[in-house]
PDB file of C-alpha atoms in Angstrom:
ATOM      1  CA  MET N1078       1.387   0.886  -7.964  1.00  0.00           C
ATOM      2  CA  SER N1079      -1.393   1.152 -10.536  1.00  0.00           C
ATOM      3  CA  ASP N1080       0.914   2.101 -13.427  1.00  0.00           C
ATOM      4  CA  GLU N1081       3.326  -0.656 -14.447  1.00  0.00           C
ATOM      5  CA  GLN N1082       5.466   1.604 -16.621  1.00  0.00           C
ATOM      6  CA  PHE N1083       5.889   4.147 -13.812  1.00  0.00           C
ATOM      7  CA  PHE N1084       6.616   1.391 -11.283  1.00  0.00           C
ATOM      8  CA  SER N1085       9.339  -0.009 -13.562  1.00  0.00           C
ATOM      9  CA  TYR N1086      10.709   3.502 -14.105  1.00  0.00           C
ATOM     10  CA  LEU N1087      11.007   3.959 -10.336  1.00  0.00           C
ATOM     11  CA  GLU N1088      12.744   0.596  -9.967  1.00  0.00           C
ATOM     12  CA  ALA N1089      15.292   1.568 -12.613  1.00  0.00           C
ATOM     13  CA  ASN N1090      15.787   5.173 -11.508  1.00  0.00           C
ATOM     14  CA  MET N1091      15.414   5.296  -7.739  1.00  0.00           C
ATOM     15  CA  ASP N1092      19.147   5.984  -7.487  1.00  0.00           C
ATOM     16  CA  ARG N1093      18.457   9.303  -9.262  1.00  0.00           C
ATOM     17  CA  ILE N1094      16.058  10.218  -6.460  1.00  0.00           C
ATOM     18  CA  ILE N1095      17.746   8.927  -3.317  1.00  0.00           C
ATOM     19  CA  THR N1096      21.233   7.614  -2.555  1.00  0.00           C
ATOM     20  CA  GLU N1097      21.862   4.163  -1.103  1.00  0.00           C
ATOM     21  CA  GLU N1098      22.611   5.953   2.173  1.00  0.00           C
ATOM     22  CA  GLY N1099      19.116   7.441   2.154  1.00  0.00           C
ATOM     23  CA  GLU N1100      20.026  10.999   1.192  1.00  0.00           C
ATOM     24  CA  LEU N1101      17.680  12.793  -1.166  1.00  0.00           C
ATOM     25  CA  ILE N1102      19.236  13.906  -4.433  1.00  0.00           C
ATOM     26  CA  LEU N1103      16.417  16.350  -5.221  1.00  0.00           C
ATOM     27  CA  ASP N1104      17.133  16.717  -8.916  1.00  0.00           C
ATOM     28  CA  ALA N1105      14.581  19.353  -9.967  1.00  0.00           C
ATOM     29  CA  GLY N1106      13.696  17.693 -13.277  1.00  0.00           C
ATOM     30  CA  GLU N1107      13.321  14.266 -11.699  1.00  0.00           C
ATOM     31  CA  CYS N1108      11.203  15.596  -8.826  1.00  0.00           C
ATOM     32  CA  GLU N1109       8.985  17.484 -11.261  1.00  0.00           C
ATOM     33  CA  GLN N1110       8.498  14.360 -13.389  1.00  0.00           C
ATOM     34  CA  LEU N1111       7.613  12.242 -10.342  1.00  0.00           C
ATOM     35  CA  ALA N1112       5.173  14.818  -9.001  1.00  0.00           C
ATOM     36  CA  LEU N1113       3.483  15.278 -12.365  1.00  0.00           C
ATOM     37  CA  THR N1114       3.118  11.539 -12.924  1.00  0.00           C
ATOM     38  CA  ASN N1115       1.700  10.982  -9.453  1.00  0.00           C
ATOM     39  CA  CYS N1116      -0.731  13.875  -9.876  1.00  0.00           C
ATOM     40  CA  ARG N1117      -1.802  12.581 -13.299  1.00  0.00           C
ATOM     41  CA  ILE N1118      -2.570   9.148 -11.863  1.00  0.00           C
ATOM     42  CA  LYS N1119      -4.494  10.515  -8.878  1.00  0.00           C
ATOM     43  CA  TYR N1120      -6.341  13.099 -10.977  1.00  0.00           C
ATOM     44  CA  ALA N1121      -7.555  10.417 -13.387  1.00  0.00           C
ATOM     45  CA  VAL N1122      -9.002   8.444 -10.476  1.00  0.00           C
ATOM     46  CA  VAL N1123     -10.627  11.428  -8.748  1.00  0.00           C
ATOM     47  CA  GLU N1124     -12.038  12.715 -12.045  1.00  0.00           C
ATOM     48  CA  GLN N1125     -13.803   9.380 -12.620  1.00  0.00           C
ATOM     49  CA  ASP N1126     -15.130   9.111  -9.044  1.00  0.00           C
ATOM     50  CA  GLU N1127     -15.411  12.631  -7.689  1.00  0.00           C
ATOM     51  CA  HIS N1128     -17.817  11.668  -4.883  1.00  0.00           C
ATOM     52  CA  GLU N1129     -16.002   8.540  -3.664  1.00  0.00           C
ATOM     53  CA  HIS N1130     -18.566   6.005  -4.787  1.00  0.00           C
ATOM     54  CA  ASN N1131     -16.177   3.197  -5.730  1.00  0.00           C
ATOM     55  CA  LEU N1132     -13.051   3.723  -7.884  1.00  0.00           C
ATOM     56  CA  ARG N1133     -11.483   6.151  -5.414  1.00  0.00           C
ATOM     57  CA  GLN N1134     -11.088   3.221  -3.047  1.00  0.00           C
ATOM     58  CA  ILE N1135      -7.907   2.401  -4.977  1.00  0.00           C
ATOM     59  CA  LEU N1136      -6.301   5.525  -3.516  1.00  0.00           C
ATOM     60  CA  ASN N1137      -6.551   3.698  -0.179  1.00  0.00           C
ATOM     61  CA  LEU N1138      -4.113   0.992  -1.256  1.00  0.00           C
ATOM     62  CA  GLY N1139      -1.982   0.212   1.798  1.00  0.00           C
ATOM     63  CA  HIS N1140      -4.112   2.404   4.053  1.00  0.00           C
ATOM     64  CA  THR N1141      -6.060  -0.299   5.931  1.00  0.00           C
ATOM     65  CA  ALA N1142      -2.952  -1.352   7.836  1.00  0.00           C
ATOM     66  CA  GLY N1143      -1.040   1.877   7.208  1.00  0.00           C
ATOM     67  CA  ARG N1144      -3.405   4.228   9.003  1.00  0.00           C
ATOM     68  CA  ALA N1145      -3.615   1.792  11.903  1.00  0.00           C
ATOM     69  CA  LEU N1146       0.194   1.682  12.139  1.00  0.00           C
ATOM     70  CA  GLU N1147       0.425   5.453  11.961  1.00  0.00           C
ATOM     71  CA  ALA N1148      -1.984   5.877  14.873  1.00  0.00           C
ATOM     72  CA  LEU N1149      -0.519   3.051  16.968  1.00  0.00           C
ATOM     73  CA  SER N1150       2.980   4.499  16.558  1.00  0.00           C
ATOM     74  CA  GLY N1151       1.737   7.694  18.173  1.00  0.00           C
ATOM     75  CA  TYR N1152       2.565   9.290  14.817  1.00  0.00           C
ATOM     76  CA  GLN N1153       6.262   8.434  15.211  1.00  0.00           C
ATOM     77  CA  LEU N1154       5.799   6.823  11.801  1.00  0.00           C
ATOM     78  CA  LEU N1155       5.062   9.508   9.262  1.00  0.00           C
ATOM     79  CA  HIS N1156       2.022   8.921   7.058  1.00  0.00           C
ATOM     80  CA  GLY N1157       4.098   7.802   4.070  1.00  0.00           C
ATOM     81  CA  GLU N1158       6.213   5.492   6.217  1.00  0.00           C
ATOM     82  CA  ALA N1159       3.146   3.826   7.717  1.00  0.00           C
ATOM     83  CA  ILE N1160       1.530   3.469   4.291  1.00  0.00           C
ATOM     84  CA  ALA N1161       4.743   1.881   2.955  1.00  0.00           C
ATOM     85  CA  VAL N1162       4.463  -0.862   5.589  1.00  0.00           C
ATOM     86  CA  GLY N1163       0.746  -1.128   4.775  1.00  0.00           C
ATOM     87  CA  LEU N1164       1.617  -1.591   1.094  1.00  0.00           C
ATOM     88  CA  VAL N1165       3.894  -4.497   1.973  1.00  0.00           C
ATOM     89  CA  ILE N1166       1.139  -6.055   4.076  1.00  0.00           C
ATOM     90  CA  GLN N1167      -1.415  -5.756   1.245  1.00  0.00           C
ATOM     91  CA  ALA N1168       1.078  -7.074  -1.312  1.00  0.00           C
ATOM     92  CA  ARG N1169       1.924 -10.126   0.824  1.00  0.00           C
ATOM     93  CA  LEU N1170      -1.757 -10.752   1.566  1.00  0.00           C
ATOM     94  CA  GLY N1171      -2.573 -10.243  -2.113  1.00  0.00           C
ATOM     95  CA  ALA N1172       0.036 -12.852  -3.042  1.00  0.00           C
ATOM     96  CA  LYS N1173      -1.628 -15.315  -0.654  1.00  0.00           C
ATOM     97  CA  TYR N1174      -4.936 -14.734  -2.454  1.00  0.00           C
ATOM     98  CA  GLY N1175      -3.335 -15.034  -5.886  1.00  0.00           C
ATOM     99  CA  TYR N1176      -3.901 -11.404  -6.879  1.00  0.00           C
ATOM    100  CA  MET N1177      -0.174 -11.018  -7.463  1.00  0.00           C
ATOM    101  CA  THR N1178       2.817 -13.319  -7.465  1.00  0.00           C
ATOM    102  CA  GLU N1179       5.332 -13.618  -4.638  1.00  0.00           C
ATOM    103  CA  GLU N1180       7.886 -12.101  -7.028  1.00  0.00           C
ATOM    104  CA  GLU N1181       5.640  -9.061  -7.560  1.00  0.00           C
ATOM    105  CA  ALA N1182       5.147  -8.699  -3.799  1.00  0.00           C
ATOM    106  CA  ASP N1183       8.939  -8.860  -3.413  1.00  0.00           C
ATOM    107  CA  ARG N1184       9.277  -6.096  -6.028  1.00  0.00           C
ATOM    108  CA  VAL N1185       6.872  -3.865  -4.092  1.00  0.00           C
ATOM    109  CA  ALA N1186       8.837  -4.353  -0.862  1.00  0.00           C
ATOM    110  CA  ALA N1187      12.183  -3.900  -2.635  1.00  0.00           C
ATOM    111  CA  LEU N1188      11.123  -0.636  -4.277  1.00  0.00           C
ATOM    112  CA  LEU N1189       9.902   0.777  -0.974  1.00  0.00           C
ATOM    113  CA  LYS N1190      13.173  -0.224   0.728  1.00  0.00           C
ATOM    114  CA  LYS N1191      15.159   1.312  -2.130  1.00  0.00           C
ATOM    115  CA  ALA N1192      13.206   4.533  -1.532  1.00  0.00           C
ATOM    116  CA  GLY N1193      14.373   4.491   2.095  1.00  0.00           C
ATOM    117  CA  LEU N1194      10.962   3.631   3.508  1.00  0.00           C
ATOM    118  CA  PRO N1195      10.256   1.124   6.278  1.00  0.00           C
ATOM    119  CA  THR N1196       8.770  -2.198   5.210  1.00  0.00           C
ATOM    120  CA  GLU N1197       8.361  -3.966   8.548  1.00  0.00           C
ATOM    121  CA  ILE N1198       5.920  -3.578  11.422  1.00  0.00           C
ATOM    122  CA  PRO N1199       7.707  -1.896  14.349  1.00  0.00           C
ATOM    123  CA  ASP N1200       8.419  -4.274  17.226  1.00  0.00           C
ATOM    124  CA  TYR N1201       6.562  -2.062  19.704  1.00  0.00           C
ATOM    125  CA  ILE N1202       3.256  -2.602  17.861  1.00  0.00           C
ATOM    126  CA  THR N1203       1.661  -5.981  18.542  1.00  0.00           C
ATOM    127  CA  ASN N1204      -0.212  -7.921  15.899  1.00  0.00           C
ATOM    128  CA  ARG N1205      -3.334  -7.887  18.087  1.00  0.00           C
ATOM    129  CA  ALA N1206      -3.229  -4.108  18.524  1.00  0.00           C
ATOM    130  CA  LEU N1207      -2.672  -3.623  14.784  1.00  0.00           C
ATOM    131  CA  LEU N1208      -5.538  -5.898  13.850  1.00  0.00           C
ATOM    132  CA  ASP N1209      -7.879  -4.257  16.369  1.00  0.00           C
ATOM    133  CA  LYS N1210      -6.986  -0.787  15.071  1.00  0.00           C
ATOM    134  CA  MET N1211      -7.738  -1.874  11.471  1.00  0.00           C
ATOM    135  CA  TYR N1212     -11.399  -2.119  12.515  1.00  0.00           C
ATOM    136  CA  THR N1213     -11.491   1.697  12.679  1.00  0.00           C
ATOM    137  CA  ASP N1214     -10.714   1.998   8.948  1.00  0.00           C
ATOM    138  CA  LYS N1215     -13.345   3.806   6.878  1.00  0.00           C
ATOM    139  CA  LYS N1216     -13.728   0.800   4.554  1.00  0.00           C
ATOM    140  CA  VAL N1217     -14.927  -1.523   7.348  1.00  0.00           C
ATOM    141  CA  ARG N1218     -18.422  -2.749   6.547  1.00  0.00           C
ATOM    142  CA  SER N1219     -20.642  -4.946   8.710  1.00  0.00           C
ATOM    143  CA  GLY N1220     -17.798  -5.365  11.174  1.00  0.00           C
ATOM    144  CA  ARG N1221     -15.401  -6.775   8.558  1.00  0.00           C
ATOM    145  CA  ILE N1222     -11.990  -5.417   7.631  1.00  0.00           C
ATOM    146  CA  ARG N1223     -11.690  -4.629   3.932  1.00  0.00           C
ATOM    147  CA  PHE N1224      -8.542  -4.312   1.840  1.00  0.00           C
ATOM    148  CA  VAL N1225      -7.793  -2.749  -1.524  1.00  0.00           C
ATOM    149  CA  PHE N1226      -5.484  -5.000  -3.561  1.00  0.00           C
ATOM    150  CA  GLN N1227      -3.256  -4.728  -6.553  1.00  0.00           C
ATOM    151  CA  ASP N1228      -3.944  -7.063  -9.459  1.00  0.00           C
ATOM    152  CA  GLY N1229      -0.280  -7.688 -10.115  1.00  0.00           C
ATOM    153  CA  ILE N1230       1.845  -4.609 -10.648  1.00  0.00           C
ATOM    154  CA  GLY N1231       0.216  -1.911 -12.720  1.00  0.00           C
ATOM    155  CA  ALA N1232      -3.439  -2.729 -12.114  1.00  0.00           C
ATOM    156  CA  MET N1233      -5.942  -2.666  -9.290  1.00  0.00           C
ATOM    157  CA  LYS N1234      -8.095  -5.635  -8.354  1.00  0.00           C
ATOM    158  CA  ARG N1235     -11.780  -5.178  -9.111  1.00  0.00           C
ATOM    159  CA  PHE N1236     -14.036  -7.761  -7.525  1.00  0.00           C
ATOM    160  CA  ALA N1237     -17.134  -9.527  -8.888  1.00  0.00           C
ATOM    161  CA  ASP N1238     -19.474  -7.048  -7.166  1.00  0.00           C
ATOM    162  CA  GLY N1239     -17.672  -4.163  -8.910  1.00  0.00           C
ATOM    163  CA  SER N1240     -15.978  -2.967  -5.727  1.00  0.00           C
ATOM    164  CA  TYR N1241     -12.272  -2.256  -5.379  1.00  0.00           C
ATOM    165  CA  SER N1242     -12.135  -3.470  -1.781  1.00  0.00           C
ATOM    166  CA  VAL N1243     -13.003  -6.830  -0.328  1.00  0.00           C
ATOM    167  CA  PRO N1244     -13.542  -8.187   3.193  1.00  0.00           C
ATOM    168  CA  VAL N1245     -10.723 -10.282   4.582  1.00  0.00           C
ATOM    169  CA  GLU N1246     -11.105 -12.703   7.453  1.00  0.00           C
ATOM    170  CA  GLU N1247      -9.444 -11.579  10.675  1.00  0.00           C
ATOM    171  CA  SER N1248      -7.760 -14.972  11.047  1.00  0.00           C
ATOM    172  CA  GLU N1249      -6.111 -14.605   7.628  1.00  0.00           C
ATOM    173  CA  VAL N1250      -4.795 -11.141   8.444  1.00  0.00           C
ATOM    174  CA  MET N1251      -3.458 -12.365  11.795  1.00  0.00           C
ATOM    175  CA  GLU N1252      -1.790 -15.352  10.138  1.00  0.00           C
ATOM    176  CA  LEU N1253      -0.048 -13.046   7.652  1.00  0.00           C
ATOM    177  CA  LEU N1254       1.096 -10.658  10.399  1.00  0.00           C
ATOM    178  CA  GLU N1255       2.605 -13.593  12.298  1.00  0.00           C
ATOM    179  CA  GLU N1256       4.358 -14.804   9.131  1.00  0.00           C
ATOM    180  CA  LEU N1257       5.786 -11.346   8.448  1.00  0.00           C
ATOM    181  CA  ARG N1258       7.276 -11.178  11.936  1.00  0.00           C
ATOM    182  CA  ALA N1259       8.706 -14.697  11.628  1.00  0.00           C
ATOM    183  CA  ILE N1260      10.633 -13.964   8.408  1.00  0.00           C
ATOM    184  CA  ARG N1261      12.520 -10.932   9.732  1.00  0.00           C
TER     185      ARG N1261
END
């Protein structure tokens, strides 16, 4: 999500990784390339912020809602599946704030779907329960839910105070959750 070239590569080549029916292709060269690229991206972040002072927050993209979904599902949603839904939530919320366009948010959701990952909140998890569980996220400060956002595709949003996460009003999160359920 923080590397536009890699994101575009995945959009163009997902069919070399997984079939439309959701079966993994497991091409050794392709898997090696994906793993190396992901490790390179994460390593660069960790190397710059070894002790989690600020930049490493970007590795929590999608995790505010994702971890809450994972726990509320009783771990029926695997970590990656829950984070995929969390990524859609942050992208849609980010579009509302103008950090990315609706088209970019659509691209995020489409890529995750193409990868065979869920992109919708399970029906058995209520918006209220999800919102309440987000308050247990490690980025919560002074009783306020914080999100990490993309700055379009290929960049991470850095805020005026230098932080990579920002508080979001509960009412705005709830409004988005209700909208996401309505457009199913």
